[in-house]
PDB file of C-alpha atoms in Angstrom:
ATOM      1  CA  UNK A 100       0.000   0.000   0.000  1.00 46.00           C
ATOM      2  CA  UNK A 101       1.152   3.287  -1.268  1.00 60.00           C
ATOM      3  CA  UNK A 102       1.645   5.910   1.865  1.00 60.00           C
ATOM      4  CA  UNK A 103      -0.478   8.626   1.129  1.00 82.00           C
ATOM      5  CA  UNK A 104      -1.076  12.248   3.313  1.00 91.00           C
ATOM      6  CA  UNK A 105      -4.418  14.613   2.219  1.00 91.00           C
ATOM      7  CA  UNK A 106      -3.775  18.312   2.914  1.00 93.00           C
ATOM      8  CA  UNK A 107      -6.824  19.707   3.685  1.00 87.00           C
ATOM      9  CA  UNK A 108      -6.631  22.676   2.269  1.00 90.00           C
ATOM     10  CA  UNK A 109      -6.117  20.899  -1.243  1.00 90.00           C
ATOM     11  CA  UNK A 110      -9.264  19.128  -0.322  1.00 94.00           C
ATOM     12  CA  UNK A 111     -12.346  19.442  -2.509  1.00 95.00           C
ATOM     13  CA  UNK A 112     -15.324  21.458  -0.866  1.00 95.00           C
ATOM     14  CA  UNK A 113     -18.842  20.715  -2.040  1.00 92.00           C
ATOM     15  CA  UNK A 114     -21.927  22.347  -0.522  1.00 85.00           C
ATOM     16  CA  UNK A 115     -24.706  20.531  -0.393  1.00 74.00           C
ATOM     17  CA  UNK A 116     -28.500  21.602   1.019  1.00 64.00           C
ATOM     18  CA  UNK A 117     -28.390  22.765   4.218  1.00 77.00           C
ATOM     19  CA  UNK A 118     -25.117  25.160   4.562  1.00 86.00           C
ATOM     20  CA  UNK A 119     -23.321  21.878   4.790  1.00 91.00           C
ATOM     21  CA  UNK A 120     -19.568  21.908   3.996  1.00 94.00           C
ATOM     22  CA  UNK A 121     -18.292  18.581   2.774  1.00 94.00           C
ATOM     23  CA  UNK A 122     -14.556  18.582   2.139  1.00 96.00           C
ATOM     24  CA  UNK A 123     -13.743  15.167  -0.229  1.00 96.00           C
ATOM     25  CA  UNK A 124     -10.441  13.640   0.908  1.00 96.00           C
ATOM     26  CA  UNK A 125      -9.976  10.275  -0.182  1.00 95.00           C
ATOM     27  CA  UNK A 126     -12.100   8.303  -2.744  1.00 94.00           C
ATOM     28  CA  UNK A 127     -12.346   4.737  -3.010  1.00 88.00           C
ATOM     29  CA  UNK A 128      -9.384   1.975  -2.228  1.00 90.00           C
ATOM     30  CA  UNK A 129      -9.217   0.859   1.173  1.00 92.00           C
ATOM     31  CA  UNK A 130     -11.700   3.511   2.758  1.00 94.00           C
ATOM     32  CA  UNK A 131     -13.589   7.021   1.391  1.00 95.00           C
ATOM     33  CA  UNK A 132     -12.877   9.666   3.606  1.00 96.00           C
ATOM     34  CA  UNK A 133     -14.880  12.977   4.147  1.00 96.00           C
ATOM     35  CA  UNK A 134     -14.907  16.156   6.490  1.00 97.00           C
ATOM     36  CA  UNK A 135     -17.955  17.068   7.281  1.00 97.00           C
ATOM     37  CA  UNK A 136     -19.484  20.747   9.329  1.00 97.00           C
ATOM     38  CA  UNK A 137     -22.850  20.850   9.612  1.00 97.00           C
ATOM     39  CA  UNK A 138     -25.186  23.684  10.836  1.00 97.00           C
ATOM     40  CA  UNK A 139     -27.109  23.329  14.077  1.00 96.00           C
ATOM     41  CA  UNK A 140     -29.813  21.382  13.365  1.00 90.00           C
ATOM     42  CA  UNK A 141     -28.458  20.803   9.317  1.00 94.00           C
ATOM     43  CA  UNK A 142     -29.256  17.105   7.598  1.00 91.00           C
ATOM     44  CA  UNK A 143     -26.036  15.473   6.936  1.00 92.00           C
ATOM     45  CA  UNK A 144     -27.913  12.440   4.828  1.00 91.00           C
ATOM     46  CA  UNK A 145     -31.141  11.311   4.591  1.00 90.00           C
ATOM     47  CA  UNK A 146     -32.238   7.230   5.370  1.00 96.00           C
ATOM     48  CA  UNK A 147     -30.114   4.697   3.480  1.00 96.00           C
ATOM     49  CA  UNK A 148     -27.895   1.996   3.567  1.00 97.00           C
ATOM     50  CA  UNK A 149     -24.683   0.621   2.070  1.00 97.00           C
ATOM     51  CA  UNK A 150     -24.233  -2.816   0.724  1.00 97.00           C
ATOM     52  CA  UNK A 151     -20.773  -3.336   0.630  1.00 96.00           C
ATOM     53  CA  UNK A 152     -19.123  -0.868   3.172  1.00 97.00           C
ATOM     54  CA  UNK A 153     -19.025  -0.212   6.367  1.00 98.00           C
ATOM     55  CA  UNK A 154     -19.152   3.471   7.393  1.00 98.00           C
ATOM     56  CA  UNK A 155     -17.609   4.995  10.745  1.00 98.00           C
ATOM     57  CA  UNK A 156     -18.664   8.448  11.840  1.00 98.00           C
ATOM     58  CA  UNK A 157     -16.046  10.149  14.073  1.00 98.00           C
ATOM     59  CA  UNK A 158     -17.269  13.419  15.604  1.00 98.00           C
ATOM     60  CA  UNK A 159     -14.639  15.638  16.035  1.00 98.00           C
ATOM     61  CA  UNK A 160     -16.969  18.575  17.708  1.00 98.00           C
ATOM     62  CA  UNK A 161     -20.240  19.321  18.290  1.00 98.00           C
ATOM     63  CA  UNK A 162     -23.158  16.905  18.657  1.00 98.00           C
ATOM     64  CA  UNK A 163     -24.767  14.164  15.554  1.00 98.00           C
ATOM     65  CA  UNK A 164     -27.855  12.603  15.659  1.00 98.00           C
ATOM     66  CA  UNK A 165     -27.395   9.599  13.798  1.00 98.00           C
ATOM     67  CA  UNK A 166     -30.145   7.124  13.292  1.00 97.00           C
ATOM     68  CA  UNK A 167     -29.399   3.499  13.168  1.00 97.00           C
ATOM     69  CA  UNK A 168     -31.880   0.882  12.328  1.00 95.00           C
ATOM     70  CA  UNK A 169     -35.119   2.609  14.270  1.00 94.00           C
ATOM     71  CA  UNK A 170     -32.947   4.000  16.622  1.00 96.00           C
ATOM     72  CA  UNK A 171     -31.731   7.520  16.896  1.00 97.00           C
ATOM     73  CA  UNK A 172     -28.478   8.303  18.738  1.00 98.00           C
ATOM     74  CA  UNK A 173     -26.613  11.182  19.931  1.00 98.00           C
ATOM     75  CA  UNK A 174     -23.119  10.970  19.114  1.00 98.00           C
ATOM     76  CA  UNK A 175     -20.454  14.084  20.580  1.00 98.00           C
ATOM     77  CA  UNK A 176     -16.953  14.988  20.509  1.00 98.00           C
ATOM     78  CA  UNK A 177     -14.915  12.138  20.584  1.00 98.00           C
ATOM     79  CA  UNK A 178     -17.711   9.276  20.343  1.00 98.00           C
ATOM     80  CA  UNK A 179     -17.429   7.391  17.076  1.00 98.00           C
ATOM     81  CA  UNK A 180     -20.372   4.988  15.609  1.00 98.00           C
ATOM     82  CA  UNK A 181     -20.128   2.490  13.304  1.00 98.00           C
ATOM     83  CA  UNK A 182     -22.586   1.049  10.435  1.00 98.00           C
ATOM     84  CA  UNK A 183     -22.523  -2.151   9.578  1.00 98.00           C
ATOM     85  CA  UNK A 184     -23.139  -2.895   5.696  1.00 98.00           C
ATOM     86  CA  UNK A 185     -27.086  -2.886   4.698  1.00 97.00           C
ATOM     87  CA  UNK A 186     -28.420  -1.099   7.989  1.00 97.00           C
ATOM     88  CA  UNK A 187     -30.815   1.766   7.691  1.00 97.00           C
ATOM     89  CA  UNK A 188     -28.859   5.018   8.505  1.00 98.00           C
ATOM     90  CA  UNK A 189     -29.173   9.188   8.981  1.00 97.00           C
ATOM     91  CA  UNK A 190     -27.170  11.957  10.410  1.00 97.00           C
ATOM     92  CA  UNK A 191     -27.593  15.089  10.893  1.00 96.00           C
ATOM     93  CA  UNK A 192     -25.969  18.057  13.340  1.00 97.00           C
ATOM     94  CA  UNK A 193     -28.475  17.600  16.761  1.00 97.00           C
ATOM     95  CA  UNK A 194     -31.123  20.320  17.420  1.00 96.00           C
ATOM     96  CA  UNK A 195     -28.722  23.659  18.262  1.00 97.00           C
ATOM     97  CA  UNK A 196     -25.536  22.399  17.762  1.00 97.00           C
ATOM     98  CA  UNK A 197     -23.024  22.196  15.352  1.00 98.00           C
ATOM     99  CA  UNK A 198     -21.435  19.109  14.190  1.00 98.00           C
ATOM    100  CA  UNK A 199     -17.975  18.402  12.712  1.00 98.00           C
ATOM    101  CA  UNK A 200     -16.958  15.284  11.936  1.00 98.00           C
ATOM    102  CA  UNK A 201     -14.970  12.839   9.839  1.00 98.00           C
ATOM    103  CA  UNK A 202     -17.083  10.019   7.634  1.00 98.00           C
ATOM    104  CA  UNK A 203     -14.918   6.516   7.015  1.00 98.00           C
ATOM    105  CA  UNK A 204     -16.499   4.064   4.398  1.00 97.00           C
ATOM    106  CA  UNK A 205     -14.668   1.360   4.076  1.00 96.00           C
ATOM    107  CA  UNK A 206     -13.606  -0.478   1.937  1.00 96.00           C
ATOM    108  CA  UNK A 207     -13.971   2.674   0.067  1.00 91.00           C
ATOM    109  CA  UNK A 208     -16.250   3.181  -2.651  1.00 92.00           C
ATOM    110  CA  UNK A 209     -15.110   6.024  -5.708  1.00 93.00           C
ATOM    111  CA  UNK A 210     -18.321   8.614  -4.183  1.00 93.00           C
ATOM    112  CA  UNK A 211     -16.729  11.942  -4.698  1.00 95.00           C
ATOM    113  CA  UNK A 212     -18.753  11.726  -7.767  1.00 95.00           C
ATOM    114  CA  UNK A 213     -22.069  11.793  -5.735  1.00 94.00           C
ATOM    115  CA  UNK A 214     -20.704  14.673  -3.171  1.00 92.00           C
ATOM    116  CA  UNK A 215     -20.871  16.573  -6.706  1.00 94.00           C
ATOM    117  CA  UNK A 216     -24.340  15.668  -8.048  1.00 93.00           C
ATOM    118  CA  UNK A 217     -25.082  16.593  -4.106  1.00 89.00           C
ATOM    119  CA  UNK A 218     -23.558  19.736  -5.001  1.00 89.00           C
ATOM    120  CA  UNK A 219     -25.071  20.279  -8.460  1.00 91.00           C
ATOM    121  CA  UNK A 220     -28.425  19.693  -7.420  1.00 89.00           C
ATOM    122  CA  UNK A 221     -28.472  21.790  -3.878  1.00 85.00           C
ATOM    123  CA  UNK A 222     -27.481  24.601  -6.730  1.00 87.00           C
ATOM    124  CA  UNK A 223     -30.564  24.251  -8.798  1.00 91.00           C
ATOM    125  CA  UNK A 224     -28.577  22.693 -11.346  1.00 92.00           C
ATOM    126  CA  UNK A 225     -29.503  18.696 -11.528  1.00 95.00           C
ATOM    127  CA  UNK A 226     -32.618  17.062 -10.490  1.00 94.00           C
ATOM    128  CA  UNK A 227     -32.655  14.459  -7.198  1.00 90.00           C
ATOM    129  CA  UNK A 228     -34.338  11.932 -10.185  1.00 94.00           C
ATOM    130  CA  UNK A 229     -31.164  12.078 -11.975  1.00 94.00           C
ATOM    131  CA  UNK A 230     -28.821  10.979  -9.319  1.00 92.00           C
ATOM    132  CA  UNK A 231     -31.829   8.062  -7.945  1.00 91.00           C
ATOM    133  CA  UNK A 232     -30.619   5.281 -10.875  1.00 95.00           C
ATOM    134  CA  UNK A 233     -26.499   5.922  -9.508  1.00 95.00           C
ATOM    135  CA  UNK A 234     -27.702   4.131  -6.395  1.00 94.00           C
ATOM    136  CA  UNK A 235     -25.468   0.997  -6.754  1.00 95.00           C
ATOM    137  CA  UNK A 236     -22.893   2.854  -8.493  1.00 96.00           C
ATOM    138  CA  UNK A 237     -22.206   4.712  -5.786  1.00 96.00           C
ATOM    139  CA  UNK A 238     -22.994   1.880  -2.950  1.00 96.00           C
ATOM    140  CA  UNK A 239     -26.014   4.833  -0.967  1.00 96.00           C
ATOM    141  CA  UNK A 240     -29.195   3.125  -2.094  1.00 96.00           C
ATOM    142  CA  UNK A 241     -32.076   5.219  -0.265  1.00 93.00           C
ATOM    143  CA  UNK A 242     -34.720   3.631   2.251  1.00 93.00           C
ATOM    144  CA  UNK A 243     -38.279   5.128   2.377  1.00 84.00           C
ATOM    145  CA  UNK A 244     -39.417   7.451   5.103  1.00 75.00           C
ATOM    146  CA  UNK A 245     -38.189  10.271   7.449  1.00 74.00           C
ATOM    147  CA  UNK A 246     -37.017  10.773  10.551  1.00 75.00           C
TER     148      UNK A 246
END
C-alpha cells in the first residue's frame, strides 16, 4: 500500500442543502474519507444503507444525531459509531448544535462523484431523479421514510 497524506486545504469542498460543507479527501481503495461541518440542526444524509461498506462516523466537535436501524443516537466529541453494511442510517448536526466530523467508508467506494451531483443539485442545477438510478454505483441506495 502506497503511503499517502491529504492536505486539507487541497481538499475538494462541495456544498450541499443545508449550509453543509463537505470537504472530499480520499475516494475509493481501502476507505472514502470525508470532512464534514454541519449547521445546528443541518441534515447530513437522509435514510439509506450501504451494501458493501461499512461506514464509521467520528465526531470531532459538536453533537450528531445519527439514526441506526429505528434508533436515533446522539453521538459528541470524541464518540465514534459504526454502520454495519445494509443497515438503515441518517445523520444530521443535533437540534442547536453544530457538528464536525470525519465520515470513514470502508472499503472505500469512488463517491466523490455523488458529493458533486449533491452539489449540483443543492445549486438548482440537476434534479434528485437524476442521481436516484447511480444508487449501486455509488454503494447509498435510499430507504423510504423520514425521521
Amino acid at each position: 500500500m502506497t503511503q499517502r497524506v491529504v492536505r486539507e486545504r487541497a481538499a475538494e469542498t462541495v456544498e450541499p442543502p443545508s449550509g453543509a460543507v463537505f470537504r472530499l479527501l480520499v475516494d475509493g481503495g481501502a476507505a472514502g474519507v470525508n470532512r464534514l461541518t454541519l449547521p445546528a440542526g443541518a441534515d447530513g444524509a437522509k435514510p439509506h444503507r450501504h451494501l458493501r461498506s461499512t461506514e464509521l462516523f467520528y465526531v470531532l466537535d459538536g453533537a450528531l444525531e445519527v439514526l441506526l436501524g429505528t434508533e436515533v443516537v446522539t453521538v459528541t466529541a470524541g464518540d465514534l459509531a459504526v454502520v454495519p453494511p445494509g443497515m438503515p442510517h441518517a445523520f444530521r448536526a443535533a437540534p442547536g448544535r453544530e457538528a464536525d466530523l470525519l465520515a470513514v467508508l470502508t472499503p472505500g467506494v469512488e463517491r466523490f462523484g455523488y458529493f458533486r451531483a449533491l452539489g449540483r443539485i443543492a445549486r438548482g442545477e440537476d434534479r434528485w431523479e437524476n442521481l436516484l438510478p447511480r444508487q449501486r454505483e455509488f454503494d447509498v441506495h435510499f430507504t423510504a421514510g423520514n425521521w
